[in-house]
XYZ file of C-alpha atoms in Angstrom:
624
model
C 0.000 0.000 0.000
C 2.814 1.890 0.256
C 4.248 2.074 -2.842
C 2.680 5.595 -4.327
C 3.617 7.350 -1.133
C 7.590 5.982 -1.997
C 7.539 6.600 -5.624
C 6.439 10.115 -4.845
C 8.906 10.820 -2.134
C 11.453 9.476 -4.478
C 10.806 11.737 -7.684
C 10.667 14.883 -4.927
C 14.205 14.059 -3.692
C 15.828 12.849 -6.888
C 14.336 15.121 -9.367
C 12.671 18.489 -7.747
C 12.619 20.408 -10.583
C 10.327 17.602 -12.720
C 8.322 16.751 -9.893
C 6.932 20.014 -9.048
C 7.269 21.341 -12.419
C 4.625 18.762 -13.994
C 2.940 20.056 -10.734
C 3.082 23.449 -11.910
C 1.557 23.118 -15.480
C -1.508 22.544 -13.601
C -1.800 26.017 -13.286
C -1.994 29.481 -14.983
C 1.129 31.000 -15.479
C 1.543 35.056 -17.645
C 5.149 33.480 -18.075
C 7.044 30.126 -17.456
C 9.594 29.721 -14.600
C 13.226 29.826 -16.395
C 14.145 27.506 -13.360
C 12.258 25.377 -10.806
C 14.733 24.909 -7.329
C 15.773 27.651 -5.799
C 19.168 28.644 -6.792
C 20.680 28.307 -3.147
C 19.891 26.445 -0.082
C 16.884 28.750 0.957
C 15.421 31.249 -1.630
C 12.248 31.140 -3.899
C 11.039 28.209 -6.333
C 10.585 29.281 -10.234
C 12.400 31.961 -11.034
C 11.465 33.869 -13.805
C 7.531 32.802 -13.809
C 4.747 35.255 -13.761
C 1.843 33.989 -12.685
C -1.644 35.483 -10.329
C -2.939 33.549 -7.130
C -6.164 34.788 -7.916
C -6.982 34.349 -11.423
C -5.715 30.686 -10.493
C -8.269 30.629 -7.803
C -11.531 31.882 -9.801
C -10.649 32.848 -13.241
C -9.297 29.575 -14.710
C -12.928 28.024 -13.324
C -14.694 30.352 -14.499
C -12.966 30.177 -17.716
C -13.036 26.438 -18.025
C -17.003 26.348 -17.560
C -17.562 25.656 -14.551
C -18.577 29.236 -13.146
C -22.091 27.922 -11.707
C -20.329 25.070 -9.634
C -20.291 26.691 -5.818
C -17.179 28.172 -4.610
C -18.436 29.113 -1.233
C -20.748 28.515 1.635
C -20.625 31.165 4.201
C -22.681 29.880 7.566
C -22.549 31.887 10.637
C -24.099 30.460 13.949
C -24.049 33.532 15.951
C -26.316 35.295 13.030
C -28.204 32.463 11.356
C -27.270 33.235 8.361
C -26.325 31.287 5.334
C -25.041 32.782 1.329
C -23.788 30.519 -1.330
C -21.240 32.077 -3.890
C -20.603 30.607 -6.819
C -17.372 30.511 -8.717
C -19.081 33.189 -11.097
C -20.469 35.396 -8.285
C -16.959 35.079 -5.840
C -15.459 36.584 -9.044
C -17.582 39.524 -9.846
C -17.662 40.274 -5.681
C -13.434 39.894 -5.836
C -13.516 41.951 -9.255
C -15.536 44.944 -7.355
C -13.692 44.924 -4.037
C -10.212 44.708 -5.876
C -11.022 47.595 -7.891
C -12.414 50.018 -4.973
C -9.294 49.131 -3.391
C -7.360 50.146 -6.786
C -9.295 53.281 -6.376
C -8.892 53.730 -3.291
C -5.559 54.137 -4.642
C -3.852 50.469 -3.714
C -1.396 49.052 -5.885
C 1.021 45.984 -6.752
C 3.406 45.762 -3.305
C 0.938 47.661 -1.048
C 0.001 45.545 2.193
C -3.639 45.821 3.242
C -4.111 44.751 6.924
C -7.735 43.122 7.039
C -8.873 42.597 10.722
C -12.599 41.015 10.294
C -14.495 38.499 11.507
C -15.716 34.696 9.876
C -17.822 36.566 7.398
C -17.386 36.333 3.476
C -15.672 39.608 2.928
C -12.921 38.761 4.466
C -12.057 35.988 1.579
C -13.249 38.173 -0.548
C -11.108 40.812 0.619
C -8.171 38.141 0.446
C -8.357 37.216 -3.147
C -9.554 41.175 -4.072
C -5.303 41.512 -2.758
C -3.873 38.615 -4.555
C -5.887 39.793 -7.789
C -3.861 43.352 -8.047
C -0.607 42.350 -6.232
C -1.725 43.643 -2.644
C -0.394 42.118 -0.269
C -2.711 41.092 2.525
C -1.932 40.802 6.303
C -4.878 39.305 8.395
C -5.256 39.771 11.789
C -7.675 37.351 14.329
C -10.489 39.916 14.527
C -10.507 40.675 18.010
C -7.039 40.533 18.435
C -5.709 43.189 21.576
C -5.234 46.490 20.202
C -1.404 46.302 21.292
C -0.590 43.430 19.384
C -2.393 45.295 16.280
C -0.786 48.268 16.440
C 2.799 45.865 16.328
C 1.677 44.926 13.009
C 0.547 47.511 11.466
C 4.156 49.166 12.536
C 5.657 46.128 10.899
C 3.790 45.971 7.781
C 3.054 49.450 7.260
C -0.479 48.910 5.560
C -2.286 51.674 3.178
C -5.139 50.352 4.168
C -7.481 48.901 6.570
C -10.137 46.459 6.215
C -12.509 46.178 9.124
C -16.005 45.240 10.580
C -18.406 46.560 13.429
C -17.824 44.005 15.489
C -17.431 39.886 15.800
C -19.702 37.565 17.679
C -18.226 34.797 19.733
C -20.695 32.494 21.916
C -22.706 35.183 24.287
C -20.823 38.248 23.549
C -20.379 40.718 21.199
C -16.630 41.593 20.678
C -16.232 45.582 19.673
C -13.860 46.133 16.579
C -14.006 49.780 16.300
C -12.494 50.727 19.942
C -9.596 48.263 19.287
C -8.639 49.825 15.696
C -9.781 53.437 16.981
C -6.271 52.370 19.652
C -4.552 50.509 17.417
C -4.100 53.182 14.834
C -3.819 56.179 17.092
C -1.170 58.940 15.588
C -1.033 56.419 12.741
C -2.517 57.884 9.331
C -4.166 54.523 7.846
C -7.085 54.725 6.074
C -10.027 52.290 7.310
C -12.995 50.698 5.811
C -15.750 48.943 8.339
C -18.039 46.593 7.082
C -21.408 46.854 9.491
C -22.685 43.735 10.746
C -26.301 43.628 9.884
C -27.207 43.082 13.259
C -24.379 45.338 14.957
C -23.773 48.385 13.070
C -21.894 51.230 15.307
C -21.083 54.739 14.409
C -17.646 55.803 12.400
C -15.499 58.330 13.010
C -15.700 60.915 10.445
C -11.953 59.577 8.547
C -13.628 55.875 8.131
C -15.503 54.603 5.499
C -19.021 52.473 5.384
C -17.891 49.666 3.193
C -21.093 49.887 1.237
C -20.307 53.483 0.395
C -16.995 52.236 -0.319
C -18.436 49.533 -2.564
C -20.248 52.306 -4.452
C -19.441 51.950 -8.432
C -16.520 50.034 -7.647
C -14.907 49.406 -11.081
C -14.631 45.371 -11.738
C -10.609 45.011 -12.477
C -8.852 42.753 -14.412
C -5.785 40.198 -12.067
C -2.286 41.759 -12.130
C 0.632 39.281 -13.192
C 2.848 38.998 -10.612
C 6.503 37.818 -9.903
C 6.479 34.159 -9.288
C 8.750 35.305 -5.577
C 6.256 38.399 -5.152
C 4.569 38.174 -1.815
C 1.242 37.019 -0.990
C 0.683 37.677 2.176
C 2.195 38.190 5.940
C 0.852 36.097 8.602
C 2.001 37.466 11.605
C 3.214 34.822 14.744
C 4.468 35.814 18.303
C 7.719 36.100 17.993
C 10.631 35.271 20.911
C 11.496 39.048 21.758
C 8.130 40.514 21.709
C 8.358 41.746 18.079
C 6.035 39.656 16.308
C 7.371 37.716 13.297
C 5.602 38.474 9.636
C 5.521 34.907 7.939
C 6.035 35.955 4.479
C 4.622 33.615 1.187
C 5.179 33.841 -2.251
C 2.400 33.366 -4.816
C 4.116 30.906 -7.318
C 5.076 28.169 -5.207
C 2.418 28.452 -2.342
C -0.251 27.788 -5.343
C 1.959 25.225 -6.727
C 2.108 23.345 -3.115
C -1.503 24.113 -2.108
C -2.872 22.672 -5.522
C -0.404 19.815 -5.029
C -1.945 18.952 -1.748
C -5.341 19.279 -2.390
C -5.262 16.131 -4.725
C -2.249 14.367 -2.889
C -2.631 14.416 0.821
C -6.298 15.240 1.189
C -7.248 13.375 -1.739
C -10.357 15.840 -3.048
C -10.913 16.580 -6.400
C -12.676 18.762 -8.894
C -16.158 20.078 -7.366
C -15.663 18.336 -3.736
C -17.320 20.196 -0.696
C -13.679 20.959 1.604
C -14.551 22.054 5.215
C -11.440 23.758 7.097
C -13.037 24.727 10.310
C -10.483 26.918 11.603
C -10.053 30.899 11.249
C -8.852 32.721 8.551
C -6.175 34.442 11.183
C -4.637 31.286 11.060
C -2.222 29.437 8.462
C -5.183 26.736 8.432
C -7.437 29.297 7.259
C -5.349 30.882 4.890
C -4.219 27.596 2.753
C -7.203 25.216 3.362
C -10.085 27.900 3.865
C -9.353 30.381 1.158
C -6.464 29.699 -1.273
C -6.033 25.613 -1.248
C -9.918 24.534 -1.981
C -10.288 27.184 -4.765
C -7.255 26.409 -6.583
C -8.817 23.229 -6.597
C -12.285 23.639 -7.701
C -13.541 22.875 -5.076
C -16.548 24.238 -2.386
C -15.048 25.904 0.557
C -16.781 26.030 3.628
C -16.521 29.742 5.656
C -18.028 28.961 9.308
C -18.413 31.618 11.546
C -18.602 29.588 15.643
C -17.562 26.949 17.764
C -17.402 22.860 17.454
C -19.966 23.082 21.035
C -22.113 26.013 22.371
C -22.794 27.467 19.158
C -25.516 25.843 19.515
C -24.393 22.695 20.766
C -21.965 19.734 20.385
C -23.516 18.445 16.697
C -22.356 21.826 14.846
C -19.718 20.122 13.057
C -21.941 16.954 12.277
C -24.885 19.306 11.254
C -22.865 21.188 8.890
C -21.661 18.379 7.458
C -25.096 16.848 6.245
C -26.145 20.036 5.036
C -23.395 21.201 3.311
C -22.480 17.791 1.836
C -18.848 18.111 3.033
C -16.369 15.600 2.058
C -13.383 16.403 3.752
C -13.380 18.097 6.624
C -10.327 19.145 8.534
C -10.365 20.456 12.158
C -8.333 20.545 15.577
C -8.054 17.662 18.092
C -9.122 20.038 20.441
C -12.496 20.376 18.573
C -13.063 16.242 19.155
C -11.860 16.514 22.699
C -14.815 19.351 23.772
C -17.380 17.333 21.253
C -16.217 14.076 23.192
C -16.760 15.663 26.486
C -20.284 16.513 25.717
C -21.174 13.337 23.738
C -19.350 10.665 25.122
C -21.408 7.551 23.903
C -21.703 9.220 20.456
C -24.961 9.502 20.382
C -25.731 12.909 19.016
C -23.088 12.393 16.486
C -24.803 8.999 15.445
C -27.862 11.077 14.535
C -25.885 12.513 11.353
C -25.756 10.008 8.630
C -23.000 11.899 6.589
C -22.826 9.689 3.862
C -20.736 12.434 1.851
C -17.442 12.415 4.363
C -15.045 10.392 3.232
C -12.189 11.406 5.628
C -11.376 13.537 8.859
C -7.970 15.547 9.226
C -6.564 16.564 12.276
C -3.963 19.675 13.169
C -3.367 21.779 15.127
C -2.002 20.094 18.257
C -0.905 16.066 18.659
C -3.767 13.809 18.549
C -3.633 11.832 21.177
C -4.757 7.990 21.354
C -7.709 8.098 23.401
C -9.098 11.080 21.197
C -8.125 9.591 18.114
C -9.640 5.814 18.980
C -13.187 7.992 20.400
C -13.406 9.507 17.040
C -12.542 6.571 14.502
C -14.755 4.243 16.730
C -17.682 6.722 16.212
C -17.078 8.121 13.047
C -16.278 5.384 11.502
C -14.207 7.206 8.709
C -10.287 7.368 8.557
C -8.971 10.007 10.719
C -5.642 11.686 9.573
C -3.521 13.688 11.750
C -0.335 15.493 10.293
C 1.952 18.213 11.529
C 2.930 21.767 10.386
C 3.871 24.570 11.216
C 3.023 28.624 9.824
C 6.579 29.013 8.473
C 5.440 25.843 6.639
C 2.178 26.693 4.894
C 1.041 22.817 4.053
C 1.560 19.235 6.050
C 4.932 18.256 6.307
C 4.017 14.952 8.040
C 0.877 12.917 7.600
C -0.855 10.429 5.818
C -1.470 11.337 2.048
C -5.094 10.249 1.396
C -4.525 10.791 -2.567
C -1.619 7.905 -2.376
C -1.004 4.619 -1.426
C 0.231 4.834 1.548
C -0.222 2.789 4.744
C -1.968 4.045 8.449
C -0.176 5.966 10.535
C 0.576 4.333 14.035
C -2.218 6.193 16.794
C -0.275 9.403 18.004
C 1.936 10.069 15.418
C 1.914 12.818 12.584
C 2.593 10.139 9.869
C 5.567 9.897 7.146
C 6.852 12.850 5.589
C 4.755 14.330 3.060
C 6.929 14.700 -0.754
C 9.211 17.607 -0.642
C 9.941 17.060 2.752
C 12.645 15.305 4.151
C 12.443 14.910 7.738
C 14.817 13.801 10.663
C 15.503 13.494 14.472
C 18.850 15.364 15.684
C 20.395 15.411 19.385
C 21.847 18.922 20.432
C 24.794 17.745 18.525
C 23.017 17.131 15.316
C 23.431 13.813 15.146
C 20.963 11.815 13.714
C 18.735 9.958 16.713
C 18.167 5.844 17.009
C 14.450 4.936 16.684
C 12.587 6.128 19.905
C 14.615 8.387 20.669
C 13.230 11.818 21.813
C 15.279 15.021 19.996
C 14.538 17.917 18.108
C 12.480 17.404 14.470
C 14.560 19.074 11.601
C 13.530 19.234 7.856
C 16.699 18.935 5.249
C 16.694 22.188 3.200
C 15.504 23.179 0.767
C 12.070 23.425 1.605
C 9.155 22.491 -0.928
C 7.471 24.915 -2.357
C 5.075 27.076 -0.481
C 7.168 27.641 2.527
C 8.669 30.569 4.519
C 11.957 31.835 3.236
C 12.101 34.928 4.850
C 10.185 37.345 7.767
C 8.964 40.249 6.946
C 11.179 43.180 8.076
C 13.570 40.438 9.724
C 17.317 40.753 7.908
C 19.072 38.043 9.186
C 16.147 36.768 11.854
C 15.215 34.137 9.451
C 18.696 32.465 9.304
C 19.379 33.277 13.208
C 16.047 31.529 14.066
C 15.608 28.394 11.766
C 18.993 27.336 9.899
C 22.234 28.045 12.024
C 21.896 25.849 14.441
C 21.764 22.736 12.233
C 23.401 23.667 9.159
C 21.636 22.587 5.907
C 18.430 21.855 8.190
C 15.504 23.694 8.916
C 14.508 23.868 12.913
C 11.294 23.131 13.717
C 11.483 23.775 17.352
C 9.740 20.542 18.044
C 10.611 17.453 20.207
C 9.742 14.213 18.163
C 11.078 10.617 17.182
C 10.657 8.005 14.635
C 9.562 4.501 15.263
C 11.171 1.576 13.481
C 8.957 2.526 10.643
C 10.109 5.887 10.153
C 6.493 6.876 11.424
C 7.281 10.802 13.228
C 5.955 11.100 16.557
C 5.880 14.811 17.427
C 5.669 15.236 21.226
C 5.148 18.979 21.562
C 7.884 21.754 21.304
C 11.615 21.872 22.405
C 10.951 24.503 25.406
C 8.116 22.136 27.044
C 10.641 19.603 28.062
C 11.025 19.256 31.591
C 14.104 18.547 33.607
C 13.413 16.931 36.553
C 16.408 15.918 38.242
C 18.795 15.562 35.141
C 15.855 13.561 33.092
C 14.741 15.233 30.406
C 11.312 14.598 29.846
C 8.824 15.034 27.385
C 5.256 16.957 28.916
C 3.856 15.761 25.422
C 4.802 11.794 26.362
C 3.237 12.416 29.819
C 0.278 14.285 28.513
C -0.537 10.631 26.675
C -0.614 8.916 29.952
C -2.851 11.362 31.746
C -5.408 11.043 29.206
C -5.326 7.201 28.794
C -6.675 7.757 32.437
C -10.382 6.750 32.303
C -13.154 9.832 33.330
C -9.753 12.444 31.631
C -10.707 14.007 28.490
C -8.338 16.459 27.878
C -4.991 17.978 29.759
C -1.861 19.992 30.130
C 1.230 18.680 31.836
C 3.912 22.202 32.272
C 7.246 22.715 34.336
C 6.482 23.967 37.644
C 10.259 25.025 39.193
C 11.800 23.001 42.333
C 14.534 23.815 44.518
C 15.397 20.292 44.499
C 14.752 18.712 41.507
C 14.947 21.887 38.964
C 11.395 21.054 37.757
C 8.902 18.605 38.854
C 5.644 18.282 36.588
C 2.524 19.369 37.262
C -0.833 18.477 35.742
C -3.990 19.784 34.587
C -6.920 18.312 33.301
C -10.733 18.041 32.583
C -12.980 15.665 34.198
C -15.476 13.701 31.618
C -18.925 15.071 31.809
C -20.183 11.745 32.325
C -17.536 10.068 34.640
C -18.678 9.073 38.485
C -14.981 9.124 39.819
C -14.837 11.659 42.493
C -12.200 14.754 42.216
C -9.780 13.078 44.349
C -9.460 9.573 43.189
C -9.475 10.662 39.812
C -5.949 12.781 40.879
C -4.862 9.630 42.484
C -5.637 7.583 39.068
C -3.665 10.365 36.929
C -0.809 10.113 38.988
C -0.496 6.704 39.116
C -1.647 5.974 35.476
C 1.913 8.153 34.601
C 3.984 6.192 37.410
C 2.795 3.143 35.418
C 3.422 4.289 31.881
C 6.468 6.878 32.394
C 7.930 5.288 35.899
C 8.524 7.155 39.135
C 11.576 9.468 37.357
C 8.362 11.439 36.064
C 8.162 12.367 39.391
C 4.156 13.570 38.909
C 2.831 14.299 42.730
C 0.486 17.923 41.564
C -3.236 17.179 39.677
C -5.538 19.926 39.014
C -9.102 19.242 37.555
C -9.975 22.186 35.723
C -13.508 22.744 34.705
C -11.818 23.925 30.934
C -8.387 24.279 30.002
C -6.686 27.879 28.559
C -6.645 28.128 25.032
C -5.584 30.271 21.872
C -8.301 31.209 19.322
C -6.783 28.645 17.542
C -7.365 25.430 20.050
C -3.487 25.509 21.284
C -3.577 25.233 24.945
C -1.507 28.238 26.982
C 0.795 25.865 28.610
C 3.264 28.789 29.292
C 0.819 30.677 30.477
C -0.176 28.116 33.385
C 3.731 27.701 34.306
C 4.316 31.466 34.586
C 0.991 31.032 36.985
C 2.870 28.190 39.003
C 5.952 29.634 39.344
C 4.875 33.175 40.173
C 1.046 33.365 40.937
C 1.079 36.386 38.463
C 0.608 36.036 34.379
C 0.084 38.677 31.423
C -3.015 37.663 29.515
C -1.824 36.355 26.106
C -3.207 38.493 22.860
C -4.409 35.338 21.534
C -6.267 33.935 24.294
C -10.421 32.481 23.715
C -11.516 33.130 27.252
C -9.007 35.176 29.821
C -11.799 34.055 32.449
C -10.515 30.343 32.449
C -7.155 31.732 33.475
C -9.082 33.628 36.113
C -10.150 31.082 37.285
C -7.382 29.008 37.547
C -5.328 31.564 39.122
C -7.925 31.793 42.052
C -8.387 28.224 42.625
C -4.851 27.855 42.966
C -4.371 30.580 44.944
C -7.083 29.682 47.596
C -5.161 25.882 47.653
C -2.106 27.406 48.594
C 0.004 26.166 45.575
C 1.807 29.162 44.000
């Protein structure tokens, strides 16, 4: 069965320039590459091409006949409201928006910050930037006016994209304040698109985006250099400075094609489901850009997996969108799991259309991953990437051969990547052997080659300390297989007592234990032994255990599966644990608690009141 997956892996390591060039001619290009590889180590794939993300995207469909197929399906749970686009219609809406923003006097290299909500603008606004060479920046809608203001210092925008406000599950979050701070004593012009159920007053300098809208002139795409950027996707960066992910158009539509048919395995006219945020990577590749290079439907889902209204969202959507692949975070299954644990809800929704379940985000672990295959009874693929990535780098490729990943890992390295595990040293590890997951340069197509702004912060941050190898920053190994385990990242090791040990290895054994459905193990610091582990984690809505004996099973449960060098004494059952926008648990955030009682909310938290709480409970127990 595994035969595709090698031949493939093969061709991209022998011969990169014919492998992703016959991936290339799949596309629309104003001018061929004159070469395919870049020319050194770490630079941009085909040279010399001239080529526009956005004709690719809508045009070439449209063009081709199929401009009545859909090419998006915008639902929003907090609104009720539902609107189809099809190819046709997303192009006429992209046309109009590009060319207000041409008249608003944007142009080829211009960066257009666009800080909305889940609503269909905001791809629209997207593609409206690739379509005249804009380059786009998003930002999470909602995101802290301080980390805002950062990047529109960084990226220097000409103009803002907006809305009224965003909706998240029984509250209304208010845009305007947060861009009326963000872009004080900084002369950026601002457009707001007004919710239909939340329009607020403008200051006098904004625009209404219907005025805006107003006779907007339908333009024609821009060709663009093939190493022109796309966008900036903006990450926390080490020293507070936030780090501008940039991509070029040529090979992230190259890659993103490439993996559409390859490792999700869709094709023409499928119904793709990302449901994730179009702050995020996720949303960018497999919301916006990777399902519409592919002709396929794109799902656009404005809520949450539970509470919006309950835990058969996903499911519901599903059936009535016809979705065949859908592609979510473990976390998502872990909060549906804890509200449905016999699967009954979920068992309501035939979904005869799904043919497969992806998982990113975070690692999957086993529990989480059996739940789901026993209930959904479809294959469930997890892989691993990263932002500076763009596209899976490990997983299972569902368009080849290729045989099942063992439960916990990311997979096999996807083609184009070539993956190992290095010891501080570099050296190459033994099977099972925890070190740090490197990729051998170059990269594939489609991934990060330089920040935004950062000189030599690229290089300082990802290449010199494993020359000819990219630095992932995460803690991994292989199996005998050469299946990639990814345990979590190099800075959530814990040293207890000279063992280095990995919080993502004891994380597995605390939720093997039975009434657990999700946790955290972080570093709490220890005169003695450096660091001693601590953990948290939330009780099963339907488990009888009482609080205490279900600490006492978690700590035994790791004594059993890690041994007593884990040295796991501290349990905490949390009613919910801390979490990014994006499902990615704060773990940092609930050390700095630990260690110091004190914490600085992150920017990208979904609810500062869990931390809240946490910090209280701990505080009344006498454990800071």
């Amino acid at each position: 069965m595994a035969h595709s997956l090698r031949i493939a892996r093969t061709a991209a390591r022998s011969n990169p320039d014919e492998f992703w060039g016959d991936a290339a001619a799949s596309l629309h290009w104003e001018r061929r590459w004159s070469s395919v590889s870049p020319e050194q180590a770490v630079g941009p794939w085909f040279s010399g091409g001239v080529i526009n993300t956005c004709f690719n995207a809508l045009d070439r469909h449209v063009l081709s006949g199929f401009g009545k197929r859909n090419a998006l399906i915008a639902i929003s749970a907090m609104t009720d409201e539902r609107v189809e686009y099809s190819y046709a219609e997303l192009l006429l809406e992209v046309q109009r928006v590009a060319g207000a923003m041409q008249r608003s006097g944007i142009s080829y290299g211009d960066r257009v910050v666009i800080y909305m909500p889940m609503v269909a603008q905001a791809v629209i606004a997207m593609l409206a930037c690739a379509r005249i060479g804009a380059v786009h920046s998003v930002v999470f809608g909602g995101f802290a006016a301080r980390e805002l203001a950062k990047r529109i210092d960084d990226a220097k925008p000409a103009l803002i994209l907006t809305a009224s406000c965003g909706f998240e599950p029984g509250k209304t979050i208010e845009y305007l304040p947060l861009i009326r701070e963000a872009t004080h004593g900084r002369n950026v012009p601002v457009v707001v698109l007004q919710r239909k159920s939340a329009p607020r007053e403008l200051d006098p300098q904004w625009q209404d985006w219907d005025d805006w809208m107003v006779e907007a002139p339908q333009v024609d795409c821009v060709s663009v250099e093939a190493d022109a950027p796309l966008y900036i996707l903006y990450t926390s960066g080490t020293t507070g400075k936030p780090k501008g992910i940039v991509r070029s158009n040529a090979g992230h539509a190259v890659a993103l094609l490439w993996s559409m048919r390859h490792v999700f395995g869709v094709e023409d006219g499928d119904v793709f489901w990302a449901a994730s945020d179009i702050g995020w990577v996720v949303g960018h590749s497999y919301i916006v850009y990777g399902p519409l290079l592919a002709g396929c439907t794109t799902v656009l889902f404005e809520g949450k997996p539970v509470g919006t209204p309950d835990c058969e969202t996903l499911w519901r959507i599903v059936e009535d969108a016809q979705v065949n692949v859908l592609f979510t975070a473990p976390t998502a299954v872990r909060a549906i799991r804890r509200e449905d644990a016999d699967g009954r809800r979920l068992a309501k929704y035939p979904m005869s259309s799904l043919r497969a379940l992806f998982l990113a985000g975070e690692r999957t672990d086993p529990e989480t991953l059996h739940w789901i295959e026993t209930k959904l009874k479809r294959p469930i693929i997890d892989n691993w990437w990263q932002t500076e990535l763009g596209w899976p780098a490990l997983g299972r490729c569902l368009g080849l051969e290729s045989e099942h990943q063992a439960p916990g890992s990311a997979g096999w390295p996807v083609p184009g990547f070539e993956a190992q595990v290095v010891d501080n040293l570099g050296q190459k590890c033994p099977p099972n052997t925890l070190g740090e997951l490197v990729i051998r340069l170059p990269l594939p197509p489609g991934a990060c080659h330089e920040l935004w702004n950062g000189g030599d912060r690229y290089s300082a941050q990802y290449l010199e300390r494993y020359p000819g190898f990219f630095a992932s920053g995460d803690m991994a190994y292989l199996d005998a297989r050469g299946c990639v385990f990814v345990m979590g990242r190099s800075d959530d090791l814990i040293n207890v007592a000279g063992h280095r040990l990995s919080t993502g290895a004891m994380e597995a054994a605390v939720a093997e234990t039975p009434g657990i459905v999700e946790c955290a193990v972080v570093a709490r610091r220890d005169g003695l032994k450096g660091q001693v582990p601590v953990a948290f984690a939330v009780k099963a809505d339907d488990s009888a255990t009482g609080v205490q004996q279900l600490e006492n099973d978690v700590v035994q449960n790791v004594r059993q599966t890690i041994g007593a060098v884990a040295a796991l004494k501290e349990v905490h059952i949390v009613s919910r644990l801390p979490k990014t926008r994006s499902g990615k648990i704060l773990r940092k955030t609930l050390a700095e608690i630990l260690d110091t009682g004190r914490y600085e909310t992150p920017a990208t938290i979904d609810d500062p009141e869990i931390l809240q709480s946490i910090s209280r409970d701990l505080a009344a127990g006498g454990r800071y």
